[in-house]
mmCIF file of N, CA, C and O in Angstrom:
data_model
loop_
_atom_site.group_PDB
_atom_site.id
_atom_site.type_symbol
_atom_site.label_atom_id
_atom_site.label_comp_id
_atom_site.label_asym_id
_atom_site.label_seq_id
_atom_site.Cartn_x
_atom_site.Cartn_y
_atom_site.Cartn_z
ATOM 1 N N MET N 1 0.877 -1.164 0.006
ATOM 2 C CA MET N 1 -0.018 -0.063 0.010
ATOM 3 C C MET N 1 0.857 1.253 -0.021
ATOM 4 O O MET N 1 1.838 1.268 0.636
ATOM 5 N N ASP N 2 0.509 2.230 -0.735
ATOM 6 C CA ASP N 2 1.346 3.430 -0.761
ATOM 7 C C ASP N 2 0.911 4.313 0.419
ATOM 8 O O ASP N 2 0.128 3.993 1.189
ATOM 9 N N GLU N 3 1.609 5.434 0.523
ATOM 10 C CA GLU N 3 1.503 6.284 1.729
ATOM 11 C C GLU N 3 0.051 6.953 1.813
ATOM 12 O O GLU N 3 -0.281 7.412 2.864
ATOM 13 N N GLY N 4 -0.535 7.069 0.665
ATOM 14 C CA GLY N 4 -1.944 7.784 0.740
ATOM 15 C C GLY N 4 -3.012 6.863 1.163
ATOM 16 O O GLY N 4 -4.151 7.256 1.405
ATOM 17 N N GLY N 5 -2.669 5.546 1.366
ATOM 18 C CA GLY N 5 -3.719 4.669 1.883
ATOM 19 C C GLY N 5 -4.406 3.860 0.815
ATOM 20 O O GLY N 5 -5.276 3.134 1.036
ATOM 21 N N TRP N 6 -4.013 4.198 -0.377
ATOM 22 C CA TRP N 6 -4.727 3.496 -1.578
ATOM 23 C C TRP N 6 -3.889 2.284 -2.089
ATOM 24 O O TRP N 6 -2.643 2.351 -2.019
ATOM 25 N N TYR N 7 -4.522 1.305 -2.517
ATOM 26 C CA TYR N 7 -3.827 0.254 -2.960
ATOM 27 C C TYR N 7 -3.244 0.480 -4.460
ATOM 28 O O TYR N 7 -3.839 1.162 -5.158
ATOM 29 N N GLU N 8 -2.105 -0.079 -4.635
ATOM 30 C CA GLU N 8 -1.600 -0.024 -5.939
ATOM 31 C C GLU N 8 -2.417 -1.100 -6.794
ATOM 32 O O GLU N 8 -3.127 -1.907 -6.220
ATOM 33 N N ASP N 9 -2.412 -0.867 -8.064
ATOM 34 C CA ASP N 9 -3.264 -1.716 -8.884
ATOM 35 C C ASP N 9 -3.065 -3.165 -8.711
ATOM 36 O O ASP N 9 -4.034 -3.916 -8.567
ATOM 37 N N GLY N 10 -1.758 -3.649 -8.634
ATOM 38 C CA GLY N 10 -1.494 -5.116 -8.400
ATOM 39 C C GLY N 10 -2.004 -5.599 -7.179
ATOM 40 O O GLY N 10 -2.498 -6.689 -6.963
ATOM 41 N N ASP N 11 -1.895 -4.848 -6.126
ATOM 42 C CA ASP N 11 -2.288 -5.245 -4.774
ATOM 43 C C ASP N 11 -3.864 -5.332 -4.743
ATOM 44 O O ASP N 11 -4.352 -6.178 -4.179
ATOM 45 N N MET N 12 -4.493 -4.333 -5.357
ATOM 46 C CA MET N 12 -6.018 -4.475 -5.428
ATOM 47 C C MET N 12 -6.512 -5.590 -6.015
ATOM 48 O O MET N 12 -7.439 -6.264 -5.569
ATOM 49 N N VAL N 13 -5.928 -5.951 -7.195
ATOM 50 C CA VAL N 13 -6.348 -7.177 -8.008
ATOM 51 C C VAL N 13 -6.048 -8.473 -7.160
ATOM 52 O O VAL N 13 -6.839 -9.309 -7.018
ATOM 53 N N ARG N 14 -4.871 -8.521 -6.590
ATOM 54 C CA ARG N 14 -4.481 -9.670 -5.685
ATOM 55 C C ARG N 14 -5.458 -9.830 -4.482
ATOM 56 O O ARG N 14 -5.882 -10.879 -4.154
ATOM 57 N N GLU N 15 -5.751 -8.647 -3.771
ATOM 58 C CA GLU N 15 -6.619 -8.772 -2.617
ATOM 59 C C GLU N 15 -8.070 -9.160 -3.039
ATOM 60 O O GLU N 15 -8.758 -9.901 -2.376
ATOM 61 N N ALA N 16 -8.510 -8.645 -4.271
ATOM 62 C CA ALA N 16 -9.833 -9.109 -4.747
ATOM 63 C C ALA N 16 -9.933 -10.568 -5.023
ATOM 64 O O ALA N 16 -10.846 -11.224 -4.706
ATOM 65 N N GLU N 17 -8.814 -11.050 -5.736
ATOM 66 C CA GLU N 17 -8.784 -12.500 -5.922
ATOM 67 C C GLU N 17 -8.743 -13.329 -4.734
ATOM 68 O O GLU N 17 -9.454 -14.360 -4.564
ATOM 69 N N ARG N 18 -8.029 -12.852 -3.705
ATOM 70 C CA ARG N 18 -8.008 -13.544 -2.313
ATOM 71 C C ARG N 18 -9.438 -13.441 -1.737
ATOM 72 O O ARG N 18 -9.741 -14.470 -1.152
ATOM 73 N N ALA N 19 -10.018 -12.326 -1.714
ATOM 74 C CA ALA N 19 -11.350 -12.274 -1.116
ATOM 75 C C ALA N 19 -12.343 -13.158 -1.791
ATOM 76 O O ALA N 19 -13.107 -13.762 -1.162
ATOM 77 N N ARG N 20 -12.304 -13.298 -3.109
ATOM 78 C CA ARG N 20 -13.139 -14.149 -3.925
ATOM 79 C C ARG N 20 -12.913 -15.644 -3.488
ATOM 80 O O ARG N 20 -13.770 -16.401 -3.319
ATOM 81 N N ARG N 21 -11.624 -15.998 -3.356
ATOM 82 C CA ARG N 21 -11.262 -17.296 -3.067
ATOM 83 C C ARG N 21 -11.695 -17.635 -1.591
ATOM 84 O O ARG N 21 -12.345 -18.726 -1.361
ATOM 85 N N VAL N 22 -11.526 -16.692 -0.662
ATOM 86 C CA VAL N 22 -11.873 -17.011 0.692
ATOM 87 C C VAL N 22 -13.487 -17.127 0.818
ATOM 88 O O VAL N 22 -14.080 -17.933 1.478
ATOM 89 N N ALA N 23 -14.138 -16.335 0.017
ATOM 90 C CA ALA N 23 -15.678 -16.342 0.063
ATOM 91 C C ALA N 23 -16.111 -17.586 -0.580
ATOM 92 O O ALA N 23 -17.067 -18.258 -0.073
ATOM 93 N N TRP N 24 -15.477 -18.048 -1.632
ATOM 94 C CA TRP N 24 -15.887 -19.327 -2.250
ATOM 95 C C TRP N 24 -15.604 -20.558 -1.323
ATOM 96 O O TRP N 24 -16.459 -21.351 -1.177
ATOM 97 N N ILE N 25 -14.515 -20.499 -0.636
ATOM 98 C CA ILE N 25 -14.259 -21.645 0.293
ATOM 99 C C ILE N 25 -15.270 -21.485 1.405
ATOM 100 O O ILE N 25 -15.825 -22.607 1.847
ATOM 101 N N GLY N 26 -15.549 -20.273 1.968
ATOM 102 C CA GLY N 26 -16.532 -20.134 2.994
ATOM 103 C C GLY N 26 -17.963 -20.720 2.615
ATOM 104 O O GLY N 26 -18.614 -21.353 3.395
ATOM 105 N N MET N 27 -18.357 -20.320 1.409
ATOM 106 C CA MET N 27 -19.601 -20.809 0.929
ATOM 107 C C MET N 27 -19.698 -22.283 0.780
ATOM 108 O O MET N 27 -20.625 -22.972 1.085
ATOM 109 N N SER N 28 -18.597 -22.840 0.300
ATOM 110 C CA SER N 28 -18.479 -24.367 0.058
ATOM 111 C C SER N 28 -18.630 -25.022 1.423
ATOM 112 O O SER N 28 -19.290 -26.062 1.560
ATOM 113 N N VAL N 29 -17.936 -24.434 2.469
ATOM 114 C CA VAL N 29 -17.955 -25.118 3.771
ATOM 115 C C VAL N 29 -19.262 -25.023 4.357
ATOM 116 O O VAL N 29 -19.855 -25.986 4.859
ATOM 117 N N ALA N 30 -19.927 -23.876 4.233
ATOM 118 C CA ALA N 30 -21.317 -23.656 4.743
ATOM 119 C C ALA N 30 -22.328 -24.609 3.971
ATOM 120 O O ALA N 30 -23.196 -25.102 4.684
ATOM 121 N N ALA N 31 -22.234 -24.745 2.728
ATOM 122 C CA ALA N 31 -23.070 -25.526 1.912
ATOM 123 C C ALA N 31 -22.847 -27.119 2.382
ATOM 124 O O ALA N 31 -23.847 -27.784 2.512
ATOM 125 N N GLY N 32 -21.650 -27.515 2.567
ATOM 126 C CA GLY N 32 -21.372 -28.798 2.982
ATOM 127 C C GLY N 32 -21.935 -29.061 4.375
ATOM 128 O O GLY N 32 -22.538 -30.152 4.596
ATOM 129 N N LEU N 33 -21.748 -28.113 5.296
ATOM 130 C CA LEU N 33 -22.342 -28.367 6.669
ATOM 131 C C LEU N 33 -23.834 -28.427 6.621
ATOM 132 O O LEU N 33 -24.469 -29.266 7.306
ATOM 133 N N PHE N 34 -24.466 -27.549 5.822
ATOM 134 C CA PHE N 34 -25.874 -27.532 5.643
ATOM 135 C C PHE N 34 -26.399 -28.857 5.121
ATOM 136 O O PHE N 34 -27.293 -29.460 5.560
ATOM 137 N N GLY N 35 -25.595 -29.408 4.120
ATOM 138 C CA GLY N 35 -25.959 -30.717 3.505
ATOM 139 C C GLY N 35 -25.911 -31.886 4.445
ATOM 140 O O GLY N 35 -26.706 -32.825 4.551
ATOM 141 N N ALA N 36 -24.786 -31.786 5.347
ATOM 142 C CA ALA N 36 -24.581 -32.789 6.327
ATOM 143 C C ALA N 36 -25.778 -32.812 7.397
ATOM 144 O O ALA N 36 -26.202 -33.906 7.822
ATOM 145 N N VAL N 37 -26.114 -31.614 7.879
ATOM 146 C CA VAL N 37 -27.169 -31.452 8.812
ATOM 147 C C VAL N 37 -28.415 -32.004 8.182
ATOM 148 O O VAL N 37 -29.250 -32.678 8.931
ATOM 149 N N ALA N 38 -28.811 -31.516 6.927
ATOM 150 C CA ALA N 38 -29.989 -32.046 6.349
ATOM 151 C C ALA N 38 -30.051 -33.539 6.168
ATOM 152 O O ALA N 38 -31.064 -34.182 6.394
ATOM 153 N N LEU N 39 -28.975 -34.102 5.800
ATOM 154 C CA LEU N 39 -28.888 -35.544 5.636
ATOM 155 C C LEU N 39 -29.015 -36.183 7.043
ATOM 156 O O LEU N 39 -29.793 -37.210 7.061
ATOM 157 N N ALA N 40 -28.441 -35.661 8.071
ATOM 158 C CA ALA N 40 -28.628 -36.288 9.417
ATOM 159 C C ALA N 40 -30.046 -36.179 9.878
ATOM 160 O O ALA N 40 -30.619 -37.134 10.539
ATOM 161 N N ALA N 41 -30.645 -35.033 9.551
ATOM 162 C CA ALA N 41 -32.066 -34.810 10.005
ATOM 163 C C ALA N 41 -32.965 -35.932 9.248
ATOM 164 O O ALA N 41 -33.931 -36.435 9.730
ATOM 165 N N ALA N 42 -32.667 -36.030 7.882
ATOM 166 C CA ALA N 42 -33.456 -37.103 7.199
ATOM 167 C C ALA N 42 -33.310 -38.447 7.780
ATOM 168 O O ALA N 42 -34.257 -39.151 7.790
ATOM 169 N N VAL N 43 -32.134 -38.823 8.081
ATOM 170 C CA VAL N 43 -31.884 -40.173 8.650
ATOM 171 C C VAL N 43 -32.710 -40.253 10.042
ATOM 172 O O VAL N 43 -33.261 -41.330 10.228
ATOM 173 N N VAL N 44 -32.633 -39.187 10.878
ATOM 174 C CA VAL N 44 -33.406 -39.328 12.102
ATOM 175 C C VAL N 44 -34.959 -39.493 11.836
ATOM 176 O O VAL N 44 -35.551 -40.211 12.497
ATOM 177 N N VAL N 45 -35.441 -38.642 10.903
ATOM 178 C CA VAL N 45 -36.900 -38.719 10.601
ATOM 179 C C VAL N 45 -37.113 -40.119 10.120
ATOM 180 O O VAL N 45 -38.233 -40.733 10.466
ATOM 181 N N LEU N 46 -36.370 -40.704 9.287
ATOM 182 C CA LEU N 46 -36.618 -42.092 8.713
ATOM 183 C C LEU N 46 -36.568 -43.108 9.799
ATOM 184 O O LEU N 46 -37.427 -43.932 9.859
ATOM 185 N N ALA N 47 -35.627 -43.000 10.779
ATOM 186 C CA ALA N 47 -35.503 -43.833 11.842
ATOM 187 C C ALA N 47 -36.778 -43.753 12.814
ATOM 188 O O ALA N 47 -37.261 -44.750 13.127
ATOM 189 N N VAL N 48 -37.257 -42.582 13.032
ATOM 190 C CA VAL N 48 -38.499 -42.472 13.886
ATOM 191 C C VAL N 48 -39.667 -43.005 13.195
ATOM 192 O O VAL N 48 -40.449 -43.749 13.758
ATOM 193 N N VAL N 49 -39.903 -42.735 11.851
ATOM 194 C CA VAL N 49 -40.925 -43.333 11.054
ATOM 195 C C VAL N 49 -40.874 -44.759 11.102
ATOM 196 O O VAL N 49 -41.904 -45.469 11.388
ATOM 197 N N LEU N 50 -39.707 -45.402 10.947
ATOM 198 C CA LEU N 50 -39.620 -46.912 10.803
ATOM 199 C C LEU N 50 -39.862 -47.472 12.171
ATOM 200 O O LEU N 50 -40.502 -48.551 12.281
ATOM 201 N N ALA N 51 -39.374 -46.768 13.301
ATOM 202 C CA ALA N 51 -39.622 -47.275 14.590
ATOM 203 C C ALA N 51 -41.206 -47.267 15.022
ATOM 204 O O ALA N 51 -41.712 -48.142 15.645
ATOM 205 N N LEU N 52 -41.815 -46.229 14.679
ATOM 206 C CA LEU N 52 -43.262 -46.007 14.931
ATOM 207 C C LEU N 52 -44.042 -47.018 14.102
ATOM 208 O O LEU N 52 -44.860 -47.624 14.615
ATOM 209 N N GLY N 53 -43.548 -47.384 12.843
ATOM 210 C CA GLY N 53 -44.162 -48.416 12.061
ATOM 211 C C GLY N 53 -44.007 -49.733 12.614
ATOM 212 O O GLY N 53 -44.968 -50.577 12.670
ATOM 213 N N TYR N 54 -42.847 -50.021 13.130
ATOM 214 C CA TYR N 54 -42.542 -51.291 13.722
ATOM 215 C C TYR N 54 -43.451 -51.421 15.035
ATOM 216 O O TYR N 54 -43.994 -52.520 15.260
ATOM 217 N N ALA N 55 -43.501 -50.365 15.799
ATOM 218 C CA ALA N 55 -44.228 -50.410 17.035
ATOM 219 C C ALA N 55 -45.663 -50.684 16.792
ATOM 220 O O ALA N 55 -46.385 -51.421 17.393
ATOM 221 N N VAL N 56 -46.270 -50.004 15.781
ATOM 222 C CA VAL N 56 -47.612 -50.285 15.480
ATOM 223 C C VAL N 56 -47.885 -51.641 14.915
ATOM 224 O O VAL N 56 -48.874 -52.376 15.254
ATOM 225 N N ALA N 57 -46.950 -52.189 14.144
ATOM 226 C CA ALA N 57 -47.085 -53.546 13.628
ATOM 227 C C ALA N 57 -46.867 -54.603 14.830
ATOM 228 O O ALA N 57 -47.711 -55.624 14.760
ATOM 229 N N VAL N 58 -46.178 -54.327 15.734
ATOM 230 C CA VAL N 58 -45.949 -55.304 16.842
ATOM 231 C C VAL N 58 -47.135 -55.311 17.757
ATOM 232 O O VAL N 58 -47.555 -56.362 18.398
ATOM 233 N N MET N 59 -47.719 -54.100 17.982
ATOM 234 C CA MET N 59 -48.843 -53.961 18.911
ATOM 235 C C MET N 59 -50.074 -54.710 18.398
ATOM 236 O O MET N 59 -50.862 -55.120 19.096
ATOM 237 N N ASP N 60 -50.284 -54.956 17.106
ATOM 238 C CA ASP N 60 -51.407 -55.572 16.584
ATOM 239 C C ASP N 60 -51.335 -57.060 16.878
ATOM 240 O O ASP N 60 -51.190 -57.917 17.349
#
């Protein structure tokens, strides 16, 4: 950075590329975590439904 506080052209481009890369990685991690949580929730719901179905079948 020069003394006026402004980025030189090369520094601005490099910082913008870095910011895009960090944002892309952050969004990928967030999407992966969301997918993992959604998958875990689906497994829990399926297990509950199967357990209730089994319980109803055994009670008869």
